[in-house]
Short mmCIF file of C-alpha atoms in Angstrom, two decimals:
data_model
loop_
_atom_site.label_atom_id
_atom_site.label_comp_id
_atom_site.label_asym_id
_atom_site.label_seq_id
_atom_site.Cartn_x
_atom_site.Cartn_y
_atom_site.Cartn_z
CA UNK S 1 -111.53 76.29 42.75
CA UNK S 2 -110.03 73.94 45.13
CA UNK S 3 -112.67 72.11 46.38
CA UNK S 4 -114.08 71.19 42.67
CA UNK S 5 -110.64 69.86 42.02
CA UNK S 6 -110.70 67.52 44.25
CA UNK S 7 -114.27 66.80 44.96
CA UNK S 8 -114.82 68.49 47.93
CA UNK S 9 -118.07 70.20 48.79
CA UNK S 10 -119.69 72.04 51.43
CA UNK S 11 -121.99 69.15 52.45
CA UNK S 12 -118.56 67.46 53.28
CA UNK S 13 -117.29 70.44 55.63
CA UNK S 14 -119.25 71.30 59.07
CA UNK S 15 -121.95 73.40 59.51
CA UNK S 16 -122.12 76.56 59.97
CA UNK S 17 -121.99 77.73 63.77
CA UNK S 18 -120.21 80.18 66.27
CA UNK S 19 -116.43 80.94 66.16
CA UNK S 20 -114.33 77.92 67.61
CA UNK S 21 -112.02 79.54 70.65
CA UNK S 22 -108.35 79.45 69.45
CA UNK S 23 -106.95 76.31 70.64
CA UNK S 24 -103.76 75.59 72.89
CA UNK S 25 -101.83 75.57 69.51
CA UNK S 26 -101.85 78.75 68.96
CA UNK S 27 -103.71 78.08 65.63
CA UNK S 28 -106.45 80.11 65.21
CA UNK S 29 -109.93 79.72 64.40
CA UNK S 30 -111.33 78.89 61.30
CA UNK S 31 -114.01 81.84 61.33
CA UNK S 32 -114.60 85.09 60.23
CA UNK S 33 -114.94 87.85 62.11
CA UNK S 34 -118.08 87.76 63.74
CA UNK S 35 -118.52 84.25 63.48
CA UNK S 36 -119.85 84.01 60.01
CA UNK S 37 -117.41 80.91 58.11
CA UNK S 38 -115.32 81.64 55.46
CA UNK S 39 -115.51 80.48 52.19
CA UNK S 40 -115.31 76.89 52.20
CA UNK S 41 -112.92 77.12 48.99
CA UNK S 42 -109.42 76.97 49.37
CA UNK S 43 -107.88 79.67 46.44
CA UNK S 44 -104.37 80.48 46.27
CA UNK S 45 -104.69 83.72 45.01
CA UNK S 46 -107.12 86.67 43.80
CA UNK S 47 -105.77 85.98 40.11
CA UNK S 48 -104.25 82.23 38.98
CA UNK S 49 -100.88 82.81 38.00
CA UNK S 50 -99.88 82.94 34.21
CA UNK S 51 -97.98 79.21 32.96
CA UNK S 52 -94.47 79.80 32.00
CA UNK S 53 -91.95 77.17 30.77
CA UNK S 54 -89.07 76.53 32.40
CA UNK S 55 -86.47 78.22 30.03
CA UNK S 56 -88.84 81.17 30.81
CA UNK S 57 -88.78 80.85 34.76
CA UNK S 58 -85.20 80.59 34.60
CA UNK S 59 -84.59 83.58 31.81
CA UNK S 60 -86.42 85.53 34.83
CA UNK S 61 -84.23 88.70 35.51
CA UNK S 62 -84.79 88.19 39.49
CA UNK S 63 -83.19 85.02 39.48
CA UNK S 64 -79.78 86.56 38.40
CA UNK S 65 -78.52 86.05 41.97
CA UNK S 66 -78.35 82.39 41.52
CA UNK S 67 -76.08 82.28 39.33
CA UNK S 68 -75.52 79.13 37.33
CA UNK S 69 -77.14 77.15 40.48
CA UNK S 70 -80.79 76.83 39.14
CA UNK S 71 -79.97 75.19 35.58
CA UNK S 72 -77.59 73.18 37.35
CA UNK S 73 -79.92 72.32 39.43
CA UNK S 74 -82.41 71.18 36.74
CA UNK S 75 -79.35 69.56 34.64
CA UNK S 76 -78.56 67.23 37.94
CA UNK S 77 -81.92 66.04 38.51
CA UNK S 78 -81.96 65.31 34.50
CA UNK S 79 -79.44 62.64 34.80
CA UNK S 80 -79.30 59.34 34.31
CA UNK S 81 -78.72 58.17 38.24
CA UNK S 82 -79.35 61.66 40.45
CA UNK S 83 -77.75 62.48 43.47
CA UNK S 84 -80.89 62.66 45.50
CA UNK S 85 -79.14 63.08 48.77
CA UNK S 86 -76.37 65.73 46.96
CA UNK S 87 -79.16 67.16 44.67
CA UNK S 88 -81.32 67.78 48.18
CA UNK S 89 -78.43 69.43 49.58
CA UNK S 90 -78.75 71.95 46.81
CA UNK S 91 -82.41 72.88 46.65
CA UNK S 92 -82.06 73.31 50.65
CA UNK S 93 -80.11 76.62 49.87
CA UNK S 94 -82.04 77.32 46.69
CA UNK S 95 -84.95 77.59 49.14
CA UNK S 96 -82.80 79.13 51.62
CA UNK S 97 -81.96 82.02 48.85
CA UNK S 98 -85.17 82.64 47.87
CA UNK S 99 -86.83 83.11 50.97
CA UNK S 100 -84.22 86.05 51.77
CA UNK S 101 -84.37 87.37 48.40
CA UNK S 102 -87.11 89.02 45.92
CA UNK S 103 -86.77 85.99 43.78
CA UNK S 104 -90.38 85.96 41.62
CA UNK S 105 -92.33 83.05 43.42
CA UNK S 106 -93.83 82.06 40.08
CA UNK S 107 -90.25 81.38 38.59
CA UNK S 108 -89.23 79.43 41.81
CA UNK S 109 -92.00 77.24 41.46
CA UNK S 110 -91.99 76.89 38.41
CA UNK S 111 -87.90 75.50 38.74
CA UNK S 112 -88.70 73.67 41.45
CA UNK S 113 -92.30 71.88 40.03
CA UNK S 114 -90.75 70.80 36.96
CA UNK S 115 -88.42 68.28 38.69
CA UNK S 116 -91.41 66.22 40.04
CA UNK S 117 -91.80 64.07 37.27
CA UNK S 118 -92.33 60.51 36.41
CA UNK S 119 -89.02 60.11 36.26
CA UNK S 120 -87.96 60.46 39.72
CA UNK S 121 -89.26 58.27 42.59
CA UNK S 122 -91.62 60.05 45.52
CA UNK S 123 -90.45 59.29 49.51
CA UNK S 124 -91.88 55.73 51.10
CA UNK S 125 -93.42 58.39 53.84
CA UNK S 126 -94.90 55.14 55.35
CA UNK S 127 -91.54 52.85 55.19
CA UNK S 128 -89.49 55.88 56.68
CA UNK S 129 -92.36 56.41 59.47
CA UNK S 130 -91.82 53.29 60.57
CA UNK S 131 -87.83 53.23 60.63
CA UNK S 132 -87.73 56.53 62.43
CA UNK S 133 -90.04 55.27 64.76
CA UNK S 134 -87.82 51.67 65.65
CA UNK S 135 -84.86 54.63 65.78
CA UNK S 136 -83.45 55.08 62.36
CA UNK S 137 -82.18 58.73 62.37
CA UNK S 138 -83.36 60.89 59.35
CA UNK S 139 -79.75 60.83 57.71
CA UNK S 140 -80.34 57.03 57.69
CA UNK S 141 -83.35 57.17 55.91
CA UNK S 142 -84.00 57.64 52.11
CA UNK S 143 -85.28 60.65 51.51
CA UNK S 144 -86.92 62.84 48.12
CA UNK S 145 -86.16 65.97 46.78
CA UNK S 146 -89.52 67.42 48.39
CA UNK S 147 -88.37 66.43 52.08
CA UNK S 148 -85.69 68.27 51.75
CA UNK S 149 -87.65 71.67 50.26
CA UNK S 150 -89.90 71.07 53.43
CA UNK S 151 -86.76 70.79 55.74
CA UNK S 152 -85.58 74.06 54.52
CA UNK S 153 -89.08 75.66 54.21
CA UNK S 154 -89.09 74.45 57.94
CA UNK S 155 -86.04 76.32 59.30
CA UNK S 156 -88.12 79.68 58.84
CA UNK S 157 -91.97 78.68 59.52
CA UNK S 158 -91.35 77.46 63.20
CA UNK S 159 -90.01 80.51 64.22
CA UNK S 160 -92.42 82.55 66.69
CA UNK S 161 -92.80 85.51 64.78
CA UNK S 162 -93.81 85.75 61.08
CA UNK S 163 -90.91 87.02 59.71
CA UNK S 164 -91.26 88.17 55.68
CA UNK S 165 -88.53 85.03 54.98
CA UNK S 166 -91.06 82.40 56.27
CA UNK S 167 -94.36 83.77 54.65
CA UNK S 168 -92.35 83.34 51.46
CA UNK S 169 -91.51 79.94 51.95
CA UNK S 170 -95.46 79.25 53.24
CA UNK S 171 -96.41 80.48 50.15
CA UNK S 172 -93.89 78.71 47.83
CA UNK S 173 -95.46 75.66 49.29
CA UNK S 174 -98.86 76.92 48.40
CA UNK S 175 -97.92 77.13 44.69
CA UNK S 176 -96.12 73.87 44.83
CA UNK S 177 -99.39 72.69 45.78
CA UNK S 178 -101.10 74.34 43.09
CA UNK S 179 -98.47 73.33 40.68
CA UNK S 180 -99.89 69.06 41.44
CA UNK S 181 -96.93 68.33 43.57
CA UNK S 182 -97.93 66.76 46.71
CA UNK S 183 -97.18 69.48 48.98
CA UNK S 184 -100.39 68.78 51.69
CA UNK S 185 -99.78 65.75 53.58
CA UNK S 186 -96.70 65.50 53.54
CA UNK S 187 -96.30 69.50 54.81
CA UNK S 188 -99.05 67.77 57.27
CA UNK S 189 -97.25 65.24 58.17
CA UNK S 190 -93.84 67.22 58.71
CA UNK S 191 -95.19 69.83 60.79
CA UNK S 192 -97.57 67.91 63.04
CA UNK S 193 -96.44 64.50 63.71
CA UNK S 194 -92.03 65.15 62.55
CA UNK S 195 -92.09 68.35 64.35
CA UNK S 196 -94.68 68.87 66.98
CA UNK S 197 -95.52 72.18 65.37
CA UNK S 198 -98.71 72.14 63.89
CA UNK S 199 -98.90 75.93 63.73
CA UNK S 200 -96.45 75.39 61.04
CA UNK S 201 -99.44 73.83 59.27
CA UNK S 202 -101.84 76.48 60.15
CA UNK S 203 -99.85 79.17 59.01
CA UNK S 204 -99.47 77.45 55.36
CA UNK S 205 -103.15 77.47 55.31
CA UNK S 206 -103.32 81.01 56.26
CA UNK S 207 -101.27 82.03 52.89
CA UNK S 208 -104.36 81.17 50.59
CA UNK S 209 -106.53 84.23 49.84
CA UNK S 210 -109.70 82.24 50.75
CA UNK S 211 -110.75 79.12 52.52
CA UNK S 212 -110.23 77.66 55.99
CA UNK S 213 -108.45 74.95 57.77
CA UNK S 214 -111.04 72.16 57.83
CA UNK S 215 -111.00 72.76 53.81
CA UNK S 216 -107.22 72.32 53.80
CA UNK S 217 -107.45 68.98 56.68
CA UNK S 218 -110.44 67.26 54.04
CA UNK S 219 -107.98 67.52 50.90
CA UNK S 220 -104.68 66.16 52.82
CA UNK S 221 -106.09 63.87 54.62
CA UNK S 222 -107.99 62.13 51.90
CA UNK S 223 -104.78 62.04 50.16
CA UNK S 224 -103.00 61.00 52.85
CA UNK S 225 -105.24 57.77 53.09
CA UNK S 226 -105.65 56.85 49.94
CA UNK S 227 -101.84 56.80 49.10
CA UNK S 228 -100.35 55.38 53.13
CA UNK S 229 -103.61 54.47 54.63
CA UNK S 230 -101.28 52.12 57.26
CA UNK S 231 -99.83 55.38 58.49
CA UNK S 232 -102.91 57.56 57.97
CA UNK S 233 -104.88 55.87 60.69
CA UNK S 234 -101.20 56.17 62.88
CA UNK S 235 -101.17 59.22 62.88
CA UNK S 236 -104.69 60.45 63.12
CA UNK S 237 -104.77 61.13 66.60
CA UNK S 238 -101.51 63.43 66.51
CA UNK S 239 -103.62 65.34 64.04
CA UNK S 240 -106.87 65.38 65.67
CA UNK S 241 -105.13 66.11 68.99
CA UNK S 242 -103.63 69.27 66.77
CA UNK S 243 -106.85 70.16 65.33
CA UNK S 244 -109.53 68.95 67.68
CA UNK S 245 -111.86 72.07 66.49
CA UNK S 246 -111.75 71.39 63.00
CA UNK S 247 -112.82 67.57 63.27
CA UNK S 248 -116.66 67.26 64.58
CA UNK S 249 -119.22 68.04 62.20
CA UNK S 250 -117.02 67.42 59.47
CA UNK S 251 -118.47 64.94 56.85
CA UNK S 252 -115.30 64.71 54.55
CA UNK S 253 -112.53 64.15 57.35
CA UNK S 254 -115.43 61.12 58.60
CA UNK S 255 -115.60 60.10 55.33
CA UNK S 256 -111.74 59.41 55.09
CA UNK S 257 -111.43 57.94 58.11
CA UNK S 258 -114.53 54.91 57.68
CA UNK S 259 -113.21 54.82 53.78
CA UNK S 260 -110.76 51.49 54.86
CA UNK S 261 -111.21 51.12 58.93
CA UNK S 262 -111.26 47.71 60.06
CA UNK S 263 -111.26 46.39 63.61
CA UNK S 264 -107.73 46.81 64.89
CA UNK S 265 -107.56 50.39 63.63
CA UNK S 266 -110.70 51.27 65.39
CA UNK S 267 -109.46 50.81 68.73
CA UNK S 268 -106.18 52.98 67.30
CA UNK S 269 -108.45 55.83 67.10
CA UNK S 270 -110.00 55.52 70.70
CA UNK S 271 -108.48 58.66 71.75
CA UNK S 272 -110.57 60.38 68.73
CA UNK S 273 -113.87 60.54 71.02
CA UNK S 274 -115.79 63.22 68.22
CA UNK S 275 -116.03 60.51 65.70
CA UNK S 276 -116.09 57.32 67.80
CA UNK S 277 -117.91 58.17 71.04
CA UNK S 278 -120.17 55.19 72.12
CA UNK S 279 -119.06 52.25 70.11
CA UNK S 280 -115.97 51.23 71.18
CA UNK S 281 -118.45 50.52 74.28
CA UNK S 282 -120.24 48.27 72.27
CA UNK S 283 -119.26 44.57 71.13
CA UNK S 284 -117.15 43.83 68.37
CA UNK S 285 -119.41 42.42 66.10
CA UNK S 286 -121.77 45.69 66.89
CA UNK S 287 -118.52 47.88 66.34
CA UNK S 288 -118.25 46.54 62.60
CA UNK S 289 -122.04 46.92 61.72
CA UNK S 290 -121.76 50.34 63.28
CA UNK S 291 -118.60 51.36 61.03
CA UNK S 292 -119.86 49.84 57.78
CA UNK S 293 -122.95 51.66 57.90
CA UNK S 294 -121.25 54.87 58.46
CA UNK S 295 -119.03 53.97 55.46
CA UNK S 296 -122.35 53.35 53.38
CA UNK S 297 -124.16 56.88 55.12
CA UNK S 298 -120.79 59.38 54.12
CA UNK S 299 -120.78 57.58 51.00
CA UNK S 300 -123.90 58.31 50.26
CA UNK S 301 -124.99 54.38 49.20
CA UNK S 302 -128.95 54.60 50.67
CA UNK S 303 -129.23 50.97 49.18
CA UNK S 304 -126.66 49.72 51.58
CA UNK S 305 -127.69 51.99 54.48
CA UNK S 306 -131.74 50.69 54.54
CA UNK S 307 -130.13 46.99 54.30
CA UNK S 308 -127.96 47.13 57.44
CA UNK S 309 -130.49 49.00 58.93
CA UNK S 310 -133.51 46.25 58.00
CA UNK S 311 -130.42 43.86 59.37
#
């Protein structure tokens, strides 16, 4: 289950209560009909999906109209100095092919996860942030293979209607995500803050057979801080401002946001009135007793908590 995996449970999630109103998004709520919550849980599918190796994904018969392209594909990445920006070029229309096709998702993935390795360097999401923000344009920037399978996965999510195309590309990210590769945030990241769109998000949420969107916000935002917490508390207002339902009550989002917050960054978050309400009211040296003992409460240290409060 998802939330064992990665330590999430439901005492980190709101409470239960009525169905949140669909937001200005267009992303909907986060309830079940009736307003009973869904399972906290986020599972990919009814069944997990069987292992295969990648000789086997690619000796899949519904691959044939690829060609040569996959296992030159994997033989590219496999050398010595790789093409990133060429090799990205490639698994753009790999993507692109598979979302129009019957291609077997499991083989795709498959292809696709094995070429996340140790080997090959993830994307400075924080360093390239940062450019694009002073004005770098994104063909300036150094990119990873997996910006470019989010670019193409991209081209078909932001389109209005759900077309068949773009729920196979939502749920080629899901497995990706299953898979280990870091799929989340960064899908996060590139629908919400890149693009503007975070129904894209939403809708990549919607593809798991159970669990809801504060589940999904909890696991990629927690990963999001503890690998770029710099950008992480950047961006967190773009996200809240996406997802403002989905925020209050919620232990585990709280809990990622105290985990490293120091002065500067609180007044970053101003606009994020759910979690800071009164205190940015209050003087600085109250602020900082006021965040550290919320970082001891959601962390559950009662030793620190009865000292600040004896303080």
């Amino acid at each position: 289950m998802f939330q064992e995996e990665f330590g999430i449970t439901d005492f980190d999630l709101a409470p239960e209560g009525p169905a949140d109103a669909e937001n200005t998004n267009g992303v909907s709520d986060t309830t079940a009909e009736g307003g009973a919550p869904k399972d906290a849980a986020l599972v990919a599918s009814a069944e997990p999906l069987p292992e295969i190796s990648v000789k086997q994904a690619l000796d899949d018969t519904s691959l044939w109209l690829f060609g040569s392209t996959l296992q030159t594909f994997v033989d590219s990445v496999a050398a010595t100095e790789p093409d990133v920006k060429q090799i990205g070029g490639s698994v753009k229309e790999i993507v692109y092919m598979f979302a129009q096709s019957e291609a077997s998702i499991l083989a795709i993935t498959r292809v696709l996860a094995s070429i996340f390795s140790d080997s090959l360097d993830m994307e400075d999401v924080e360093t390239n942030a940062e450019l694009a923000t002073a004005g770098e344009s994104s063909d300036e920037l150094e990119h990873d293979l997996l910006h470019y399978i989010l670019a193409a996965a991209a081209d078909y999510a932001h389109m209005m209607e759900m077309t068949n195309s773009a729920q196979r590309v939502l749920q080629l990210l899901v497995q990706l995500t299953e898979a280990k590769v870091d799929v989340g945030f960064r899908w996060l990241l590139h629908s919400v803050v890149n693009a503007g769109k975070p129904v894209q998000y939403a809708r990549y949420v919607d593809q798991y057979a159970e669990g809801t969107l504060q589940a999904a916000l909890v696991r990629d935002l927690g990963m999001l801080q503890e690998q770029f917490p710099g950008l992480f508390y950047t961006v967190l207002p773009q996200i809240y401002a996406a997802f403002p339902d989905a925020f209050p009550g919620c232990r585990g989002i709280v809990k990622s946001v105290v985990a490293l917050i120091d002065q500067p960054q609180v007044y970053r978050l101003a606009a994020i009135t759910a979690i800071i309400g009164m205190t940015l009211e209050s003087d600085a040296f109250e602020q900082v007793c006021f965040w550290q003992l919320l970082n001891a409460e959601v962390g559950g240290d009662e030793v620190r908590v009865a000292a600040k409060l004896r303080f």
